[in-house]
Amino acid sequence: MYSPTSHPWTEGETLGHHLEQRGVSRRDFVEYCGGLCAVLGLGNLAVPRMARALQTLKRPSVIWIQLQECTGCVESVIRTSEPTIGNLILDLVSLDYSHTLMAAAGHQAEDALQSAMKQNAGKYLLVVTGSVPLADGGVYLTIGGRTAETILKEAAAGAAAVVAVGACAHWGSVQAARPNPTGAVGVSAIIKDKPVINIAGCPPIADVITATVVHFLTFGRMPATDGDGRPLFAYGARIHDQCSRRANFDAGQFVTSFDDDAARQGWCLYHVGCKGPATFSPCPIFQWNDATSWPIGAGHPCLGCTERHFWDTMTPFYGRLPDIGGFGVERSADIIGAALAVGATAGVAAHAVATGIHEARRRRSLPIVEAPGGGSSAAPPSSPPSVKE
Amino acid sequence: MATTKIVVDPITRIEGHLRIEAQAENGRISNAWAVSTQFRGIEIIMQGRDPRDAWAFTQRICGVCTVVHAVASCRAVEDALGIEIPPNANLIRNLVHGMQFIQDHVIHFYHLHALDWVDVVSALKADPAGTARIARSISPWPNNSETYFTEVQDRVKKFVAGGQLGIFTNGYWGHPAYKLPPEVNLLAVAHYLEALDWQRDVIRLHTIFGGKNPHPNFLVGGMACAINLDRAATINAERLEDIHGMIQRAQRFVEEVYWPDLIAIAGYYKEWGAIGGGVPNYMAVGEFPDADVRDTSKLYFPRGIIMGKDLTTVVPYDHLKVKEYITSSWYEYPGGDGVGLHPWEGETKAKYTGPKPPYQYLQGLDKYTWMKAPRYDGHPMQVGPLARMLVAYASNHPDVKPMVTDLLGRLKVGPEVLFSTLGRTAARGMETVLLARRMNVWFDQLVGRIKGGDTATFNRTKWEPSSWPAKAEGYGYLDAPRGALGHWVQIANGKISRYQCVVPSTWNCSPRDGEGQMGPYEASLVDNHPLALPEQPLEILRTIHSFDPCMACGVH
Amino acid sequence: MSTIMAAPPKPLPRTGNYRWVSLWGVPIRVMHWAAALSIVVLAVTGLYIGKPYFMTSGEASSHFLMGWMRFLHFTAAGVVVMTAVVRVYWLFAGNRYERWRALVPVSRKNLRNLLRQARAYVLVRPEEAPPYLGHNPLQQMSYTMLYAIAAAQVVTGFALYGQYNSAGIFYRAFNWIGPLLGGIPNVRFIHHEITWVFAIYLPIHVYLSIRADVLEHNSTISSIVSGGRMVPADAKFQDD
Ligand code: HEM
Ligand code: HEM
Ligand code: NFV
Ligand code: SF4
Ligand code: SF4
Ligand code: F3S
Ligand SMILES: [Mg+2]
């Protein structure tokens, strides 16, 4: 029976003391830190430092606001897999505002938010799921009568750091897909005065979220990120380069239709649209739901859900190339391309024939000239293409 | 006596952004407005897309009922293109959807609904020995010892003493409407924590068949998970065994924890069997096909409609009688606001006319929500577990009928209490038990088919767009955890030309229509509904939560 | 003007006074054929990468078909880049037929000739085409465009290539391409489509070379092997 609130801390208690109370040995704890360092790609040297930092830590406030979203990201966090790792991490914090889980409603809920922001000003961690609809004055999402933009700006102002969890908070996700009717944008489009870390995915794997939070608590700063604000420990490598079906890719062994023989052998899903070659995500390594499986592991191509605008650039999901302009590129472009190449060849051939006819006519109209140094030959000195080619 | 204006925004412990406005007089609710405050426009976004991609887009309508839109979408496209999926794929979808129900309902009961009935602070005063005694009297669950409950109580004590209440901050602790003895409160708190762990385990069934949860993968024409007993990367004996274990653990928890807890708690709140009935019409589209989904005679939960609480007649359902109205909603229709449109003519054109945020009240405005108002043949309908159980009960369903009779007998009440807030919560538990048992049947059927040599999971005949007609339209129905769901798709030249969803929460959270008929949330709140302390609207939460609202679903 | 009209009669007499014009230096010739060969390899392997038609069966470990295709693609890509470097250097170091000026038809004369050349092609009146020793303006334009397209192909190719290692030099050097084009799938799309531009260009290019040779006896084809042409001693050319 492990769960976020089942081993609560008392005020002022450190994690070290807390774990001792719970009968967690020093050795187990260091081992646990080693596991975390491995997840974070930090290497063994960082273990003592993490252990020291975590042991002296007090339970920090986390405020989780939910904006324009589907709640899938919240559900993902609720599924944090590894009992020890997942629950220890959730044990680390005081979740002071969470739409989905909190007991209070209405203005009591909003009061809880206000007082958490006030009491922990400058120190709390702000977690955001969901996007911010900017069109038409923000009327596409209000909470307590206020727009998402207002709420986000207010909550971010006093935050020590901002974690944007999921594709919605990252860049808008499905509601930002063409034609983005509500003008949905991600957190980093609004919050410019402090770093926003993007936990990419629709939804992301829970362990990535929790590990990022631990990193922040341990080192007092966010993990290193790529150009898109995604932590490198999770999003530093492509799915394609870590995939269990890569050997089949290299061998030239592809599923061409679902449930064909190749699918039943577990071959590569490239042909049926896998977006692994363009997607940076730890899915093949961390896997999903207590390392049970992952999309490609269960036979479905990757949709590219950790990449910006994947609803537009990675679709059609079962095609290899994006459908730019929506006219069916996969089907048409290669046909058009091949047709033009054939057409060019045919055009060239026609031109050659036309040139031949023209030349023949012209030559017939030319006077016969004496070929120097040789018997008279009927002009023109023929060098018909047929001979040369 | 003066009218008190009430606003509860946000309604927490639900999916999404719901605002309830009400008026109270003499400790009762006299008027109510249900407001959905989020719009995304997914129906608009669907236009011009590949129909085979639609499941993934519409799945993101909701991450809580993460299965249902994907399957409804596949069914709609399969209906339009005339695709029949292999029996294995149907069984796998049933298993995935079945586990969705079970997990969703348990989470709803413990994590979303329980705090409306359970006073966490009161649990501190409980005698753990008494809790253990009660627990043992209702269930053989192994964690029913005094030591166990003492441990849980110590943790909660320590938590409260720490002063950082986290998610329990500002709850309505001590509210006079809380009726449970401290011992039962402690029981519920313990199981609140236990259920958190349990759900994480059993939902892995989705991960095996669909690669992840939330948002597992589906496929038009079947399922993408190939079956091959001789490979590691496919569904094999090891995977099937894992699934089997999850099904057993799911069933055990539902039968030995969830259902007994529900009955025990309901026993203290019987008066809620006369509160919050609301709209008297109940609609189920049916779910869990045993054969092709278009054969509506082979559904585990039957299809049909109960009108005016009349359990003697089941009215047949015809999807062509579904229409959506926008009289009270922030949209416009080309033909004017007065008309209703069947989803195949449906339009989603946002037109906000509400006050500029920040605002205080919406009550009294002509248009006040993003929710459309679906009507069946002009009538508002309640959908959800209660509608399903009533339709099945009235159809003499061999599993449902005895279950309902048994429950009413144990609570010593008549069937009329079903039309209430309590009835909705009880029906949810009941169908969870039935589905947890039913999972075994589907599992055995799947294993039996594989044993017999059938491993097909996908029908490829209509996969290529070149095999599609120039124009096609389809209807995909599905009875989701929160009720009757429909996806309607039209396809022109290989692309989606129109996509409309009418969702359980659209039915239940519907605003008033042109004739002034309220939707189920609103009607329930004004149906014999108490409100002891307008400042602490606990009773509103009870009735609203009994529907298990999902706003992202309802508006999309 | 009249010199133009008095352009060498076509076809050339088989005997007479001729002079040797040196057009293409060794670097250009070697590079031309190296580039030509690798572009063909790139197109063939690229189209396989884009849509693997052939498959292997049995254990994955005993095959490396896609692996070889990609290896060939990347090796040929390296060759193309190498030829490009030499060619760019030669744009400044080469003779006047090879220098960058000979690839951009910007002077008024060249622009006028561009139209005349196009007219001659379209109306099939080769005798009306203004004579050039090196590239005629239409060729100048088409080669310049081809270079631009090849550059786009190289840049998008490396943006795709860099993805295998996000800490690597290629990733860092070409990481601006993806966002610029709206995502890596768009980069792949453009890379894929440009391949068709090459496929269309190729028959035209080869045809025009052969045609010039046949019609004018001007040894175009051999010029890209031998490096120059024999032209009538008295003939006048636009770019003499
Ligand atoms: C029968 C085969 C070919 C012949 C006779 C031929 C002939 C020529 C000639 C005479 C030139 C002008 C010289 C120059 O400017 O460098 C040229 C240029 C060029 N050719 Fe070809 N070519 C052939 C095949 C190819 C192929 C297969 C390609 C590859 C796509 C190719 C690509 C180019 C390019 C890129 C140039 C411009 C080079 C430059 O100006 O630097 N050629 N070709
Ligand atoms: C004329 C030159 C080239 C042609 C015609 C060509 C053609 C192609 C084609 C058709 C594809 C398949 C695209 C798809 O459908 O995914 C491809 C892929 C690729 N090309 Fe090229 N390419 C050229 C030059 C280059 C260069 C210079 C590079 C630089 C390294 C490059 C790197 C790549 C890479 C990395 C891929 C993707 C391979 C994979 O995803 O495994 N290409 N190329
Ligand atoms: N309402 C609703 Fe759903 C369900 N169950 C969908 O169809 O929750 Ni998000
Ligand atoms: S990122 Fe995806 S899963 Fe998360 S809230 Fe948005 S749509 Fe849902
Ligand atoms: S399945 Fe996808 S990610 Fe895996 S090797 Fe094939 S293309 Fe790459
Ligand atoms: S779809 Fe998303 S979950 Fe992983 S395998 Fe692809 S990144
Ligand atoms: Mg709708």
mmCIF file with all atom_site columns, N, CA and C in Angstrom, chain B residues 365-389:
data_model
loop_
_atom_site.group_PDB
_atom_site.id
_atom_site.type_symbol
_atom_site.label_atom_id
_atom_site.label_alt_id
_atom_site.label_comp_id
_atom_site.label_asym_id
_atom_site.label_entity_id
_atom_site.label_seq_id
_atom_site.pdbx_PDB_ins_code
_atom_site.Cartn_x
_atom_site.Cartn_y
_atom_site.Cartn_z
_atom_site.occupancy
_atom_site.B_iso_or_equiv
_atom_site.pdbx_formal_charge
_atom_site.auth_seq_id
_atom_site.auth_comp_id
_atom_site.auth_asym_id
_atom_site.auth_atom_id
_atom_site.pdbx_PDB_model_num
ATOM 1  N N  . LEU B 1 365 ? -28.873 34.466 -18.307 1.00 0.00 ? 365 LEU B N  1
ATOM 2  C CA . LEU B 1 365 ? -28.561 34.797 -19.698 1.00 0.00 ? 365 LEU B CA 1
ATOM 3  C C  . LEU B 1 365 ? -29.223 33.787 -20.642 1.00 0.00 ? 365 LEU B C  1
ATOM 4  N N  . ASP B 1 366 ? -29.566 34.232 -21.861 1.00 0.00 ? 366 ASP B N  1
ATOM 5  C CA . ASP B 1 366 ? -30.166 33.329 -22.840 1.00 0.00 ? 366 ASP B CA 1
ATOM 6  C C  . ASP B 1 366 ? -29.193 32.200 -23.196 1.00 0.00 ? 366 ASP B C  1
ATOM 7  N N  . LYS B 1 367 ? -27.965 32.581 -23.433 1.00 0.00 ? 367 LYS B N  1
ATOM 8  C CA . LYS B 1 367 ? -26.942 31.592 -23.765 1.00 0.00 ? 367 LYS B CA 1
ATOM 9  C C  . LYS B 1 367 ? -25.899 31.621 -22.656 1.00 0.00 ? 367 LYS B C  1
ATOM 10 N N  . TYR B 1 368 ? -25.544 30.452 -22.149 1.00 0.00 ? 368 TYR B N  1
ATOM 11 C CA . TYR B 1 368 ? -24.655 30.463 -20.982 1.00 0.00 ? 368 TYR B CA 1
ATOM 12 C C  . TYR B 1 368 ? -23.661 29.315 -20.920 1.00 0.00 ? 368 TYR B C  1
ATOM 13 N N  . THR B 1 369 ? -23.468 28.550 -21.980 1.00 0.00 ? 369 THR B N  1
ATOM 14 C CA . THR B 1 369 ? -22.547 27.408 -21.884 1.00 0.00 ? 369 THR B CA 1
ATOM 15 C C  . THR B 1 369 ? -22.017 27.018 -23.256 1.00 0.00 ? 369 THR B C  1
ATOM 16 N N  . TRP B 1 370 ? -20.896 26.269 -23.255 1.00 0.00 ? 370 TRP B N  1
ATOM 17 C CA . TRP B 1 370 ? -20.376 25.701 -24.496 1.00 0.00 ? 370 TRP B CA 1
ATOM 18 C C  . TRP B 1 370 ? -21.036 24.360 -24.820 1.00 0.00 ? 370 TRP B C  1
ATOM 19 N N  . MET B 1 371 ? -21.812 23.824 -23.854 1.00 0.00 ? 371 MET B N  1
ATOM 20 C CA . MET B 1 371 ? -22.438 22.523 -24.074 1.00 0.00 ? 371 MET B CA 1
ATOM 21 C C  . MET B 1 371 ? -23.615 22.688 -25.036 1.00 0.00 ? 371 MET B C  1
ATOM 22 N N  . LYS B 1 372 ? -23.716 21.803 -26.034 1.00 0.00 ? 372 LYS B N  1
ATOM 23 C CA . LYS B 1 372 ? -24.931 21.793 -26.855 1.00 0.00 ? 372 LYS B CA 1
ATOM 24 C C  . LYS B 1 372 ? -26.021 21.043 -26.097 1.00 0.00 ? 372 LYS B C  1
ATOM 25 N N  . ALA B 1 373 ? -27.232 21.082 -26.620 1.00 0.00 ? 373 ALA B N  1
ATOM 26 C CA . ALA B 1 373 ? -28.338 20.405 -25.950 1.00 0.00 ? 373 ALA B CA 1
ATOM 27 C C  . ALA B 1 373 ? -28.877 19.298 -26.847 1.00 0.00 ? 373 ALA B C  1
ATOM 28 N N  . PRO B 1 374 ? -28.401 18.045 -26.651 1.00 0.00 ? 374 PRO B N  1
ATOM 29 C CA . PRO B 1 374 ? -28.949 16.954 -27.451 1.00 0.00 ? 374 PRO B CA 1
ATOM 30 C C  . PRO B 1 374 ? -30.334 16.551 -26.925 1.00 0.00 ? 374 PRO B C  1
ATOM 31 N N  . ARG B 1 375 ? -31.213 16.208 -27.841 1.00 0.00 ? 375 ARG B N  1
ATOM 32 C CA . ARG B 1 375 ? -32.556 15.743 -27.457 1.00 0.00 ? 375 ARG B CA 1
ATOM 33 C C  . ARG B 1 375 ? -32.883 14.513 -28.299 1.00 0.00 ? 375 ARG B C  1
ATOM 34 N N  . TYR B 1 376 ? -33.574 13.549 -27.657 1.00 0.00 ? 376 TYR B N  1
ATOM 35 C CA . TYR B 1 376 ? -34.028 12.393 -28.411 1.00 0.00 ? 376 TYR B CA 1
ATOM 36 C C  . TYR B 1 376 ? -35.496 12.587 -28.694 1.00 0.00 ? 376 TYR B C  1
ATOM 37 N N  . ASP B 1 377 ? -35.819 12.722 -29.957 1.00 0.00 ? 377 ASP B N  1
ATOM 38 C CA . ASP B 1 377 ? -37.209 12.958 -30.325 1.00 0.00 ? 377 ASP B CA 1
ATOM 39 C C  . ASP B 1 377 ? -37.770 14.133 -29.513 1.00 0.00 ? 377 ASP B C  1
ATOM 40 N N  . GLY B 1 378 ? -36.915 15.108 -29.253 1.00 0.00 ? 378 GLY B N  1
ATOM 41 C CA . GLY B 1 378 ? -37.358 16.288 -28.520 1.00 0.00 ? 378 GLY B CA 1
ATOM 42 C C  . GLY B 1 378 ? -37.221 16.198 -27.009 1.00 0.00 ? 378 GLY B C  1
ATOM 43 N N  . HIS B 1 379 ? -36.875 15.005 -26.480 1.00 0.00 ? 379 HIS B N  1
ATOM 44 C CA . HIS B 1 379 ? -36.811 14.835 -25.027 1.00 0.00 ? 379 HIS B CA 1
ATOM 45 C C  . HIS B 1 379 ? -35.381 14.865 -24.519 1.00 0.00 ? 379 HIS B C  1
ATOM 46 N N  . PRO B 1 380 ? -35.163 15.493 -23.346 1.00 0.00 ? 380 PRO B N  1
ATOM 47 C CA . PRO B 1 380 ? -33.848 15.333 -22.716 1.00 0.00 ? 380 PRO B CA 1
ATOM 48 C C  . PRO B 1 380 ? -33.727 13.912 -22.169 1.00 0.00 ? 380 PRO B C  1
ATOM 49 N N  . MET B 1 381 ? -32.521 13.419 -22.108 1.00 0.00 ? 381 MET B N  1
ATOM 50 C CA . MET B 1 381 ? -32.277 12.032 -21.694 1.00 0.00 ? 381 MET B CA 1
ATOM 51 C C  . MET B 1 381 ? -31.165 11.993 -20.661 1.00 0.00 ? 381 MET B C  1
ATOM 52 N N  . GLN B 1 382 ? -31.331 11.121 -19.668 1.00 0.00 ? 382 GLN B N  1
ATOM 53 C CA . GLN B 1 382 ? -30.225 10.796 -18.774 1.00 0.00 ? 382 GLN B CA 1
ATOM 54 C C  . GLN B 1 382 ? -29.502 9.605  -19.355 1.00 0.00 ? 382 GLN B C  1
ATOM 55 N N  . VAL B 1 383 ? -28.190 9.657  -19.335 1.00 0.00 ? 383 VAL B N  1
ATOM 56 C CA . VAL B 1 383 ? -27.419 8.507  -19.794 1.00 0.00 ? 383 VAL B CA 1
ATOM 57 C C  . VAL B 1 383 ? -26.411 8.139  -18.719 1.00 0.00 ? 383 VAL B C  1
ATOM 58 N N  . GLY B 1 384 ? -25.905 6.918  -18.801 1.00 0.00 ? 384 GLY B N  1
ATOM 59 C CA . GLY B 1 384 ? -24.901 6.499  -17.830 1.00 0.00 ? 384 GLY B CA 1
ATOM 60 C C  . GLY B 1 384 ? -25.228 5.152  -17.222 1.00 0.00 ? 384 GLY B C  1
ATOM 61 N N  . PRO B 1 385 ? -24.511 4.796  -16.152 1.00 0.00 ? 385 PRO B N  1
ATOM 62 C CA . PRO B 1 385 ? -24.724 3.479  -15.544 1.00 0.00 ? 385 PRO B CA 1
ATOM 63 C C  . PRO B 1 385 ? -26.186 3.236  -15.172 1.00 0.00 ? 385 PRO B C  1
ATOM 64 N N  . LEU B 1 386 ? -26.830 4.256  -14.605 1.00 0.00 ? 386 LEU B N  1
ATOM 65 C CA . LEU B 1 386 ? -28.220 4.048  -14.195 1.00 0.00 ? 386 LEU B CA 1
ATOM 66 C C  . LEU B 1 386 ? -29.109 3.757  -15.396 1.00 0.00 ? 386 LEU B C  1
ATOM 67 N N  . ALA B 1 387 ? -28.923 4.513  -16.474 1.00 0.00 ? 387 ALA B N  1
ATOM 68 C CA . ALA B 1 387 ? -29.719 4.268  -17.677 1.00 0.00 ? 387 ALA B CA 1
ATOM 69 C C  . ALA B 1 387 ? -29.487 2.845  -18.173 1.00 0.00 ? 387 ALA B C  1
ATOM 70 N N  . ARG B 1 388 ? -28.248 2.406  -18.180 1.00 0.00 ? 388 ARG B N  1
ATOM 71 C CA . ARG B 1 388 ? -27.935 1.049  -18.645 1.00 0.00 ? 388 ARG B CA 1
ATOM 72 C C  . ARG B 1 388 ? -28.596 -0.004 -17.773 1.00 0.00 ? 388 ARG B C  1
ATOM 73 N N  . MET B 1 389 ? -28.486 0.196  -16.448 1.00 0.00 ? 389 MET B N  1
ATOM 74 C CA . MET B 1 389 ? -29.045 -0.806 -15.546 1.00 0.00 ? 389 MET B CA 1
ATOM 75 C C  . MET B 1 389 ? -30.561 -0.825 -15.629 1.00 0.00 ? 389 MET B C  1
#
